[in-house]
mmCIF file with all atom_site columns, C-alpha atoms in Angstrom:
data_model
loop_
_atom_site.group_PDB
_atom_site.id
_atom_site.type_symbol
_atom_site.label_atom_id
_atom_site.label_alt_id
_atom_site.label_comp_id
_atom_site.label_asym_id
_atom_site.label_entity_id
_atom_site.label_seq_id
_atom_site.pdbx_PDB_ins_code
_atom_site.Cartn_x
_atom_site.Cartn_y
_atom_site.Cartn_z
_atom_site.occupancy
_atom_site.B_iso_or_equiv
_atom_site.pdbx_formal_charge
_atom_site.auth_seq_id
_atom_site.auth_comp_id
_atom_site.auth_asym_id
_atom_site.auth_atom_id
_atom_site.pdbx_PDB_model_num
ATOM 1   C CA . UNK A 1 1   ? 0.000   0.000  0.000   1.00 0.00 ? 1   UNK A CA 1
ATOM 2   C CA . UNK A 1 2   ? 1.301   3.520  -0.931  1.00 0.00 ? 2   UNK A CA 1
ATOM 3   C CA . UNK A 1 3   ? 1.218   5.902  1.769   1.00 0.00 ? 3   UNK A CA 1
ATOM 4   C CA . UNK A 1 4   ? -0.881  8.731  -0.833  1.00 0.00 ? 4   UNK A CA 1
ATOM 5   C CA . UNK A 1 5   ? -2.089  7.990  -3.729  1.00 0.00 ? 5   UNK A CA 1
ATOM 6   C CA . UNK A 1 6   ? -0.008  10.095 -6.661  1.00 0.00 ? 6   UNK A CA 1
ATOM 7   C CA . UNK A 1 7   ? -1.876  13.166 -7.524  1.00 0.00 ? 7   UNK A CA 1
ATOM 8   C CA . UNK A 1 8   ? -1.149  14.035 -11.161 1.00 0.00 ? 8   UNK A CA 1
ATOM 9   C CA . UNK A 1 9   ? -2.012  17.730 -10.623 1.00 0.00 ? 9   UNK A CA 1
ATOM 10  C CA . UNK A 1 10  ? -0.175  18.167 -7.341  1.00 0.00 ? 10  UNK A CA 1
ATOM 11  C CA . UNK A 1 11  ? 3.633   19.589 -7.400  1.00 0.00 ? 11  UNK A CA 1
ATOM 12  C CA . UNK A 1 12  ? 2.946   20.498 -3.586  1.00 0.00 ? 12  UNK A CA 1
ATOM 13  C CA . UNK A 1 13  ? 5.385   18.378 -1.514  1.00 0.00 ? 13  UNK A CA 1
ATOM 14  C CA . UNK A 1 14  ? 3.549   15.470 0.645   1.00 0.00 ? 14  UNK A CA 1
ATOM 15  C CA . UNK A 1 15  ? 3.790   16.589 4.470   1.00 0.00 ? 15  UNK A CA 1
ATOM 16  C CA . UNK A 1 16  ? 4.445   13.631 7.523   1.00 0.00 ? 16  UNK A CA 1
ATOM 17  C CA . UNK A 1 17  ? 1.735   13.464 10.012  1.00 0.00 ? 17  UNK A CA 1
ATOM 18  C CA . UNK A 1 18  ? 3.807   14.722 12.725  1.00 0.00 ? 18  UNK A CA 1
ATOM 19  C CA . UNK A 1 19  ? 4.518   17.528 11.057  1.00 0.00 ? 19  UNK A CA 1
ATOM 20  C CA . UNK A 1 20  ? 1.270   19.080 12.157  1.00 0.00 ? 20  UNK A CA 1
ATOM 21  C CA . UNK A 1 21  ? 0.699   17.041 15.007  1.00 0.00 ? 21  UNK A CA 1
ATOM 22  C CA . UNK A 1 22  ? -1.008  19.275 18.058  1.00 0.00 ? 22  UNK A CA 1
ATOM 23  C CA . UNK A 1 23  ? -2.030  18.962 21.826  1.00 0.00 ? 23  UNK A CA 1
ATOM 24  C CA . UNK A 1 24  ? -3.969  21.844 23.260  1.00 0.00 ? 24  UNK A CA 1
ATOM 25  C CA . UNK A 1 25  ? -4.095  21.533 27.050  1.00 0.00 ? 25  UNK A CA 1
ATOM 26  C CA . UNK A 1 26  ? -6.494  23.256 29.420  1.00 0.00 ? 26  UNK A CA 1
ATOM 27  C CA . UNK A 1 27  ? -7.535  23.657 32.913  1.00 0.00 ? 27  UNK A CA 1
ATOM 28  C CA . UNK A 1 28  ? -11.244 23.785 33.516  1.00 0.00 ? 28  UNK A CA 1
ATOM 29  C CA . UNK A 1 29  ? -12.864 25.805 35.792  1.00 0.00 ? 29  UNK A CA 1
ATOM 30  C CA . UNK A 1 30  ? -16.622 26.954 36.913  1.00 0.00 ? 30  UNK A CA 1
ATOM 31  C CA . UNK A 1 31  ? -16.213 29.292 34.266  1.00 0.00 ? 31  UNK A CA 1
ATOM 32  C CA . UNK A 1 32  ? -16.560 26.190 31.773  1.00 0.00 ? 32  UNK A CA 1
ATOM 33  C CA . UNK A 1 33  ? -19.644 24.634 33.525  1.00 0.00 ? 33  UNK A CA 1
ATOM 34  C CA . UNK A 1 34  ? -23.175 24.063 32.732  1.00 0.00 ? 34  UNK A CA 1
ATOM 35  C CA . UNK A 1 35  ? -26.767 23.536 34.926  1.00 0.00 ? 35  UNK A CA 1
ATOM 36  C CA . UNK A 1 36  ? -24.786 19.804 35.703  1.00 0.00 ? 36  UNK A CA 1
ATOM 37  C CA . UNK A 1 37  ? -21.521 21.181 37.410  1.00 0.00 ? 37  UNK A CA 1
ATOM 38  C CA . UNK A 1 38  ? -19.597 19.250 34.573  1.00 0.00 ? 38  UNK A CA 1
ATOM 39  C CA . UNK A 1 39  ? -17.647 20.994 31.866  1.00 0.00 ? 39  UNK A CA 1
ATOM 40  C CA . UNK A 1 40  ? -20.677 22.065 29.222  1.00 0.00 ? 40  UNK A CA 1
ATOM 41  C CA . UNK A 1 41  ? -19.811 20.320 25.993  1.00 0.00 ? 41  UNK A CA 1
ATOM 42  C CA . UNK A 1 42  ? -19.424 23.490 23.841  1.00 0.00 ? 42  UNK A CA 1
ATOM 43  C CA . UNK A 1 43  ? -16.346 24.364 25.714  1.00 0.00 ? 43  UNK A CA 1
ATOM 44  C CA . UNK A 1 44  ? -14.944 21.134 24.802  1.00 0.00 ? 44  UNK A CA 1
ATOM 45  C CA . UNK A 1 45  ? -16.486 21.274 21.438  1.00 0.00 ? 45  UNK A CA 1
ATOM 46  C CA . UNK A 1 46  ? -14.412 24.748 20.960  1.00 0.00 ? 46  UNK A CA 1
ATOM 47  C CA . UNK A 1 47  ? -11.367 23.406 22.327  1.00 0.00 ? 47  UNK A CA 1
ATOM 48  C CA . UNK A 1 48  ? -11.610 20.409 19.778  1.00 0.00 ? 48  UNK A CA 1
ATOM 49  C CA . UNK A 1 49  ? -12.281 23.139 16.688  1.00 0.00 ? 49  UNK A CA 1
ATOM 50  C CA . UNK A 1 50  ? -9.443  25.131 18.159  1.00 0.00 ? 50  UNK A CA 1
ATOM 51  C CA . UNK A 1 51  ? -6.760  22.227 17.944  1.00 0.00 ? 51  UNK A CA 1
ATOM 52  C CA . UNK A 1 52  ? -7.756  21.236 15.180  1.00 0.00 ? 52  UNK A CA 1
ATOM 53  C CA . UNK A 1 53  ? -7.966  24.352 13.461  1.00 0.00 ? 53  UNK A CA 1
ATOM 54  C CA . UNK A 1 54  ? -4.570  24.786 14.592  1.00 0.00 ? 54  UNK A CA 1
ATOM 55  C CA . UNK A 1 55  ? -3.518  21.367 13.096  1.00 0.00 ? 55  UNK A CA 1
ATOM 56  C CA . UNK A 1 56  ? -5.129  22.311 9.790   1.00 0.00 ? 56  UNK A CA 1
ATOM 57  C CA . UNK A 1 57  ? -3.215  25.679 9.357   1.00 0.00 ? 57  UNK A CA 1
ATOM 58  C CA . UNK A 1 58  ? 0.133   24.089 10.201  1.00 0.00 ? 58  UNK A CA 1
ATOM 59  C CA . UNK A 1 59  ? -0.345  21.011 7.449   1.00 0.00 ? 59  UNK A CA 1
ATOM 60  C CA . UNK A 1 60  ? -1.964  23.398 4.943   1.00 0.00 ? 60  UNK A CA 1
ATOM 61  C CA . UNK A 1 61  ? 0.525   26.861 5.502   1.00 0.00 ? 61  UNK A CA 1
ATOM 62  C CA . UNK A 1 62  ? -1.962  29.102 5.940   1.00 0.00 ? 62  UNK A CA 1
ATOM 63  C CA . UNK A 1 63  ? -5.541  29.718 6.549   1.00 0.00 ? 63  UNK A CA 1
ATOM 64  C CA . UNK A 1 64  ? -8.273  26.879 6.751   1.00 0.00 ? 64  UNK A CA 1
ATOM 65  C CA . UNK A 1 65  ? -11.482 27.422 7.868   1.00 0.00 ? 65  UNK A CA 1
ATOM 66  C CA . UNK A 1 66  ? -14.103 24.447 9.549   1.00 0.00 ? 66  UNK A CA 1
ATOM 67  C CA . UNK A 1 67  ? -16.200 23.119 6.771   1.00 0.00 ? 67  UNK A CA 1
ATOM 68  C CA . UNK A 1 68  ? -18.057 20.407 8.940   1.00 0.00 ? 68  UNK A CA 1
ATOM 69  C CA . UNK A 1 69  ? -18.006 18.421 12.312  1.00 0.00 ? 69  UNK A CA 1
ATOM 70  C CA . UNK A 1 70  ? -18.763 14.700 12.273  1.00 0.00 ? 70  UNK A CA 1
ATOM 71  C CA . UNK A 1 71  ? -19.141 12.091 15.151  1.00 0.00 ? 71  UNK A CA 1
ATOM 72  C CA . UNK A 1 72  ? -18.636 14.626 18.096  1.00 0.00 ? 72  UNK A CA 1
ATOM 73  C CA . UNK A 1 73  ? -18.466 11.706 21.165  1.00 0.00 ? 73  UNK A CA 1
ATOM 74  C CA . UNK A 1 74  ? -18.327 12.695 24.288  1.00 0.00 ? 74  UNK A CA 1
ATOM 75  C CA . UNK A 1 75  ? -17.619 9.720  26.660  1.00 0.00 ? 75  UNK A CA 1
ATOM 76  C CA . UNK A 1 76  ? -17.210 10.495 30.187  1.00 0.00 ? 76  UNK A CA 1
ATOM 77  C CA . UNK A 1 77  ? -18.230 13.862 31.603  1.00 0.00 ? 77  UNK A CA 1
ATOM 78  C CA . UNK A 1 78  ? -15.022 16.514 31.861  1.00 0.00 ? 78  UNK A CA 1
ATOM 79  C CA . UNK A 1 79  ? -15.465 18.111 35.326  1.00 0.00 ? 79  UNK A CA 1
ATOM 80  C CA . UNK A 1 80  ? -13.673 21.280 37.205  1.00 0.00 ? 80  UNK A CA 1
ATOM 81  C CA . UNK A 1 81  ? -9.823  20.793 38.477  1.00 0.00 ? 81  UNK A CA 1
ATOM 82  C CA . UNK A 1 82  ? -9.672  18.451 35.356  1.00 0.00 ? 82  UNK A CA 1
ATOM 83  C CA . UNK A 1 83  ? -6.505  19.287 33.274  1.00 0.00 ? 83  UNK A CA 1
ATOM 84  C CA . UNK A 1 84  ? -8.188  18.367 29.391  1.00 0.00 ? 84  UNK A CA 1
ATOM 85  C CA . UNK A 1 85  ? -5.855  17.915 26.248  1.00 0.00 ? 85  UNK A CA 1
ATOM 86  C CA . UNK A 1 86  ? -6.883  17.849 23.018  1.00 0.00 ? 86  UNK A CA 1
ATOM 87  C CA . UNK A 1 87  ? -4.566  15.951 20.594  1.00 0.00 ? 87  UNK A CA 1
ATOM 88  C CA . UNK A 1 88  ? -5.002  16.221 17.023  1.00 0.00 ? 88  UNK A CA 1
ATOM 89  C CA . UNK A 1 89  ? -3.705  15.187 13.712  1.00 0.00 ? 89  UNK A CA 1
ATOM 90  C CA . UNK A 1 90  ? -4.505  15.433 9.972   1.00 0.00 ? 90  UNK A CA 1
ATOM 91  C CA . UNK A 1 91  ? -5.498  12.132 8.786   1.00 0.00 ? 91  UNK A CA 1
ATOM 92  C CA . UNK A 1 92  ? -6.572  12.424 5.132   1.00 0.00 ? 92  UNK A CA 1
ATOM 93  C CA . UNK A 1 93  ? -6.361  15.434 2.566   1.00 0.00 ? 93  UNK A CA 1
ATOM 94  C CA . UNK A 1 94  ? -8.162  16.093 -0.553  1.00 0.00 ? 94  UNK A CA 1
ATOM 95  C CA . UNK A 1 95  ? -7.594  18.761 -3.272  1.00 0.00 ? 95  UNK A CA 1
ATOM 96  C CA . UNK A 1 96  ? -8.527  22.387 -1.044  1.00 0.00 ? 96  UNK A CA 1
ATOM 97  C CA . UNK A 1 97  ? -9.680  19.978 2.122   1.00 0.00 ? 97  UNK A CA 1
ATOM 98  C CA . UNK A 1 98  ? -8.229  17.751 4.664   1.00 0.00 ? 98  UNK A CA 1
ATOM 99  C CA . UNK A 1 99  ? -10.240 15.821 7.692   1.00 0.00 ? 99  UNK A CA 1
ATOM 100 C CA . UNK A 1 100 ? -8.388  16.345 10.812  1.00 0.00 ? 100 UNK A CA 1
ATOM 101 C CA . UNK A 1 101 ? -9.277  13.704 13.978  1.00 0.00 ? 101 UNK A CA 1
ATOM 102 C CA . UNK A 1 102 ? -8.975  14.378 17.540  1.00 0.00 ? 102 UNK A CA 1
ATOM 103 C CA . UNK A 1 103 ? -8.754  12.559 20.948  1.00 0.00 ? 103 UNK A CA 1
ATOM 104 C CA . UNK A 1 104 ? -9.996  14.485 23.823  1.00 0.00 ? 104 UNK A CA 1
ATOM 105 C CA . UNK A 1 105 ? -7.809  13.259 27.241  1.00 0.00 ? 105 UNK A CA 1
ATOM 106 C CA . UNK A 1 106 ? -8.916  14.464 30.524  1.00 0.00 ? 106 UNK A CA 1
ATOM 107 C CA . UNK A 1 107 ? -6.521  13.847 33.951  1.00 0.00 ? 107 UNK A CA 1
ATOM 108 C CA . UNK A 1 108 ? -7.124  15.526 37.445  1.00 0.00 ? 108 UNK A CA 1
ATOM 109 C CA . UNK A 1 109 ? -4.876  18.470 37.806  1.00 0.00 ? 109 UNK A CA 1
ATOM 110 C CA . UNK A 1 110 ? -3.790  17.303 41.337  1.00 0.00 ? 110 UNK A CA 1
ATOM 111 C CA . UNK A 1 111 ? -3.244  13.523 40.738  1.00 0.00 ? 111 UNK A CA 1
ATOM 112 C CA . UNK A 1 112 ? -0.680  11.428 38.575  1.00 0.00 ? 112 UNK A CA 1
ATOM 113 C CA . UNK A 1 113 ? -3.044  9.095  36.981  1.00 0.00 ? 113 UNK A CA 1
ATOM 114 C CA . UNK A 1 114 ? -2.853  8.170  33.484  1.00 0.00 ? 114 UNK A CA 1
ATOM 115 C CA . UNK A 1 115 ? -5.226  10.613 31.599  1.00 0.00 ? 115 UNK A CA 1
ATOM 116 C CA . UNK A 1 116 ? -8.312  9.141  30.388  1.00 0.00 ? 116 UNK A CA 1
ATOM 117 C CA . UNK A 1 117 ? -10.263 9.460  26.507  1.00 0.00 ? 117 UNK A CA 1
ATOM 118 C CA . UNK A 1 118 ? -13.222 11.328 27.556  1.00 0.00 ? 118 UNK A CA 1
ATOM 119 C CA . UNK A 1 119 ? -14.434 12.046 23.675  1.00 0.00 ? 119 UNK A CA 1
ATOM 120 C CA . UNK A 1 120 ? -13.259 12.452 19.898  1.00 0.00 ? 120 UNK A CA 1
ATOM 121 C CA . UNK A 1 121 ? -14.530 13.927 16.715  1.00 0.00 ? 121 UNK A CA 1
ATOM 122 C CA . UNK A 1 122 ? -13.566 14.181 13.096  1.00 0.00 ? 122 UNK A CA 1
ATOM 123 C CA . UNK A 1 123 ? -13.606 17.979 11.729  1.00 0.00 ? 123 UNK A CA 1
ATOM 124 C CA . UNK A 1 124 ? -13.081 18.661 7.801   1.00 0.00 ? 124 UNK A CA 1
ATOM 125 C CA . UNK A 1 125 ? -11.374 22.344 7.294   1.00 0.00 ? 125 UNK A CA 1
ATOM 126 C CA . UNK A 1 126 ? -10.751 23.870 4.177   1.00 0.00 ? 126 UNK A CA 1
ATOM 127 C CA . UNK A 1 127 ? -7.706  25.880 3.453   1.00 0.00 ? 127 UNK A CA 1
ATOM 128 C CA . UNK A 1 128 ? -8.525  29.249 1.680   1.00 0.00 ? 128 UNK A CA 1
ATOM 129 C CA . UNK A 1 129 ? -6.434  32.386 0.650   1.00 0.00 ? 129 UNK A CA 1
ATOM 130 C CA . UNK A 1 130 ? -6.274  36.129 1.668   1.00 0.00 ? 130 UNK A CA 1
ATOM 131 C CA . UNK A 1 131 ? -9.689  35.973 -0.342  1.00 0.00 ? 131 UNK A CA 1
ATOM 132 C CA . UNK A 1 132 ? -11.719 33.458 1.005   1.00 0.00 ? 132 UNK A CA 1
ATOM 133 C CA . UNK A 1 133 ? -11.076 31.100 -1.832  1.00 0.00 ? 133 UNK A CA 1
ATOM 134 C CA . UNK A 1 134 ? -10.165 27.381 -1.729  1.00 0.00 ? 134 UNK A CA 1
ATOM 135 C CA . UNK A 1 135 ? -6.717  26.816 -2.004  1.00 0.00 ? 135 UNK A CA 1
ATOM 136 C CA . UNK A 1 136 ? -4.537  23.409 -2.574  1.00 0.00 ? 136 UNK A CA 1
ATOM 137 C CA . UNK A 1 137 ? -3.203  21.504 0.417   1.00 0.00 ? 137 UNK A CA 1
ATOM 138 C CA . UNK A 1 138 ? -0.408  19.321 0.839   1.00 0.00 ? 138 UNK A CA 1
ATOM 139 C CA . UNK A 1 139 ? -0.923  15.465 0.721   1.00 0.00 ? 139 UNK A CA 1
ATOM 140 C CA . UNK A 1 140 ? -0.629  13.916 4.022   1.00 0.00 ? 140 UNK A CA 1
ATOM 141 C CA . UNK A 1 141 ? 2.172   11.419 4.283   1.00 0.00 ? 141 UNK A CA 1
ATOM 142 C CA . UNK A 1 142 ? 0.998   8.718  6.767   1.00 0.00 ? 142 UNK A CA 1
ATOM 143 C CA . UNK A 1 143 ? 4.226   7.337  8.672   1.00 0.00 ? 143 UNK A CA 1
ATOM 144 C CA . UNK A 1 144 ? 2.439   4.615  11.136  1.00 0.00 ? 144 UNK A CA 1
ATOM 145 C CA . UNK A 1 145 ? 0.210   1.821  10.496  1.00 0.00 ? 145 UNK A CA 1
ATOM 146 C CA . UNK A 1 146 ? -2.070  3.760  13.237  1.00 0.00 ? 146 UNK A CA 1
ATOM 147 C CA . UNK A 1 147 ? -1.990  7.020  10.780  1.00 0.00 ? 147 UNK A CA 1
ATOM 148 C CA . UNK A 1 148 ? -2.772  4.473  7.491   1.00 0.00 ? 148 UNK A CA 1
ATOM 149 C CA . UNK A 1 149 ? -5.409  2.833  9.486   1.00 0.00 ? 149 UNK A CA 1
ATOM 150 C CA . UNK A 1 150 ? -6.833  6.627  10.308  1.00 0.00 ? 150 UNK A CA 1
ATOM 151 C CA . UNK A 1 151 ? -6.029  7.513  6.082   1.00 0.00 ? 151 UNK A CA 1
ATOM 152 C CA . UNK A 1 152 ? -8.448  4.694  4.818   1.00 0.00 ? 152 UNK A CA 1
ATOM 153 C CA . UNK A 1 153 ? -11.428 5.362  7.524   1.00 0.00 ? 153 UNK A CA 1
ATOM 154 C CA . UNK A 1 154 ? -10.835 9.171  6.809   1.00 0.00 ? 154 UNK A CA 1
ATOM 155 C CA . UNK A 1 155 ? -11.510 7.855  3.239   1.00 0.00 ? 155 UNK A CA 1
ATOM 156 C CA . UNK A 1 156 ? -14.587 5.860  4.057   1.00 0.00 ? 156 UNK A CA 1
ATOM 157 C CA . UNK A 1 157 ? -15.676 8.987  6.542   1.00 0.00 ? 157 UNK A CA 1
ATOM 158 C CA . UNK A 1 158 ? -15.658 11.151 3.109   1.00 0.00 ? 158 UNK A CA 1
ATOM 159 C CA . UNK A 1 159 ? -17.285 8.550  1.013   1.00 0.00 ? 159 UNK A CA 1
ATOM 160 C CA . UNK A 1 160 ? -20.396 8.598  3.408   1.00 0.00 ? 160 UNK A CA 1
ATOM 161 C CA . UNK A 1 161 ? -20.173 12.495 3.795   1.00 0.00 ? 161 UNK A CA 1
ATOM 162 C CA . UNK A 1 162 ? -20.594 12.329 0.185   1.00 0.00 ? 162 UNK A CA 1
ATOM 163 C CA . UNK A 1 163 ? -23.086 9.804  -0.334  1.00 0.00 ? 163 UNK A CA 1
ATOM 164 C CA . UNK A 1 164 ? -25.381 11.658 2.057   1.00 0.00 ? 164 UNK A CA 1
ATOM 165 C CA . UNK A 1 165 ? -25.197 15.064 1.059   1.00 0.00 ? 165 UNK A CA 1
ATOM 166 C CA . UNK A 1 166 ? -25.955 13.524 -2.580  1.00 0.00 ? 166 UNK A CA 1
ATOM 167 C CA . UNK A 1 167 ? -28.922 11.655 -1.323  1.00 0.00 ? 167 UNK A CA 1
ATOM 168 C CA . UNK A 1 168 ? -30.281 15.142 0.611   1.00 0.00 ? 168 UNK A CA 1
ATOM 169 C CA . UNK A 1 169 ? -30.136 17.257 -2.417  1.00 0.00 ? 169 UNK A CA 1
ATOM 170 C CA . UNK A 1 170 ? -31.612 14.097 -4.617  1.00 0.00 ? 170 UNK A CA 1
ATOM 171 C CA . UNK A 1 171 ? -34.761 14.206 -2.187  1.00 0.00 ? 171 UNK A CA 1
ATOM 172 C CA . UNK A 1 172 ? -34.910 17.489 -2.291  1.00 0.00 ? 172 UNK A CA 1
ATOM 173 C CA . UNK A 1 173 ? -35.276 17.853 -5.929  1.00 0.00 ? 173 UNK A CA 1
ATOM 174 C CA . UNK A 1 174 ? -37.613 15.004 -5.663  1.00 0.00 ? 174 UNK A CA 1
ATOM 175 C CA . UNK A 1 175 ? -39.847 17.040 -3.334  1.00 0.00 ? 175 UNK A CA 1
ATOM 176 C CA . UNK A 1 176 ? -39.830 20.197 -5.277  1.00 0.00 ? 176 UNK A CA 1
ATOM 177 C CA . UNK A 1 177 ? -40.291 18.414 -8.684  1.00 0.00 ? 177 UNK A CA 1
ATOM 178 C CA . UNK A 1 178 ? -43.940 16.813 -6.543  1.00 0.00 ? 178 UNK A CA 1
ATOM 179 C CA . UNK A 1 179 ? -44.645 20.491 -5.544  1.00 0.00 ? 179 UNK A CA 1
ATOM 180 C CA . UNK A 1 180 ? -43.943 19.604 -2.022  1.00 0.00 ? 180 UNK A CA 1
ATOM 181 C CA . UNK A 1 181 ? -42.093 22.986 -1.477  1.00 0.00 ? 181 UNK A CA 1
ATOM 182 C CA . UNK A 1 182 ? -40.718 23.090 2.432   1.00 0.00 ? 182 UNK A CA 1
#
């Protein structure tokens, strides 16, 4: 297996996965809480888009902006005092996009336990120029089995992404085309 598949119209150099590799780490603190007294997900949910968003501009040189979230899972509650990190890594690139997944530890600030995975999500960023406009990425190089194993279910993450979004707008035209105008 080939660690990208050649890209006839690319002459941008293939980057390694570490290359862009991230961790963001935070403390929580009431200031990140919601009704429950745990860590409200959209503070977790920004820290994920903020890693990743960091990722993304490293691997791509420049500017990249979120295009979508998928599978946002959180798995254990994040609570105050807990010291979170957010490790991320591109693990598939298109033409102008590139899905970037992330791992969301969590560890109490005050104790040397091993961290635990407390959620994970898959973002898809787009790099653009001073305009706005999609610009080219770099390939991803995947160096690991672990970052090939992440490469083809990236690729099988897209495919579905795809598939629905083609299926939406096939309904849709279904429903107008009946007069059923939502």
């Amino acid at each position: 297996m080939t660690d990208q598949a050649p890209n006839p119209e690319s002459d941008i150099p293939g980057k390694p996965t570490s290359a862009s590799r991230t961790t963001l780490s935070h403390i929580m603190t009431h200031n990140d809480t919601n009704l429950l007294g745990t860590v409200h997900g959209g503070v977790i949910m920004k820290l994920v888009d903020d890693a990743a968003g960091a990722v993304a501009g490293r691997h791509s040189g420049g500017p990249a902006v979120t295009a979508s979230m998928d599978e946002m899972v959180f798995l254990e509650p994040v609570r105050v005092g807990d010291l979170v990190h957010v490790k991320s890594q591109v693990n598939w690139t298109g033409r102008t996009s590139m899905e970037v997944g992330v791992r969301v530890l969590a560890e109490r600030w005050n104790e040397s336990t091993p961290p635990q995975q407390v959620g994970s999500a898959y973002l898809v960023f787009a790099a653009v120029d001073a305009d706005g406009k999609p610009r080219r990425v770099p390939p991803v190089i995947p160096e690991t089995e672990r970052d090939k194993r992440r490469y083809q279910e990236a690729q099988i993450r897209r495919t579905h992404r795809l598939a629905r979004r083609r299926a939406i707008m096939d309904l849709r035209e279904k429903r107008a085309a009946e007069g059923l105008d939502d």
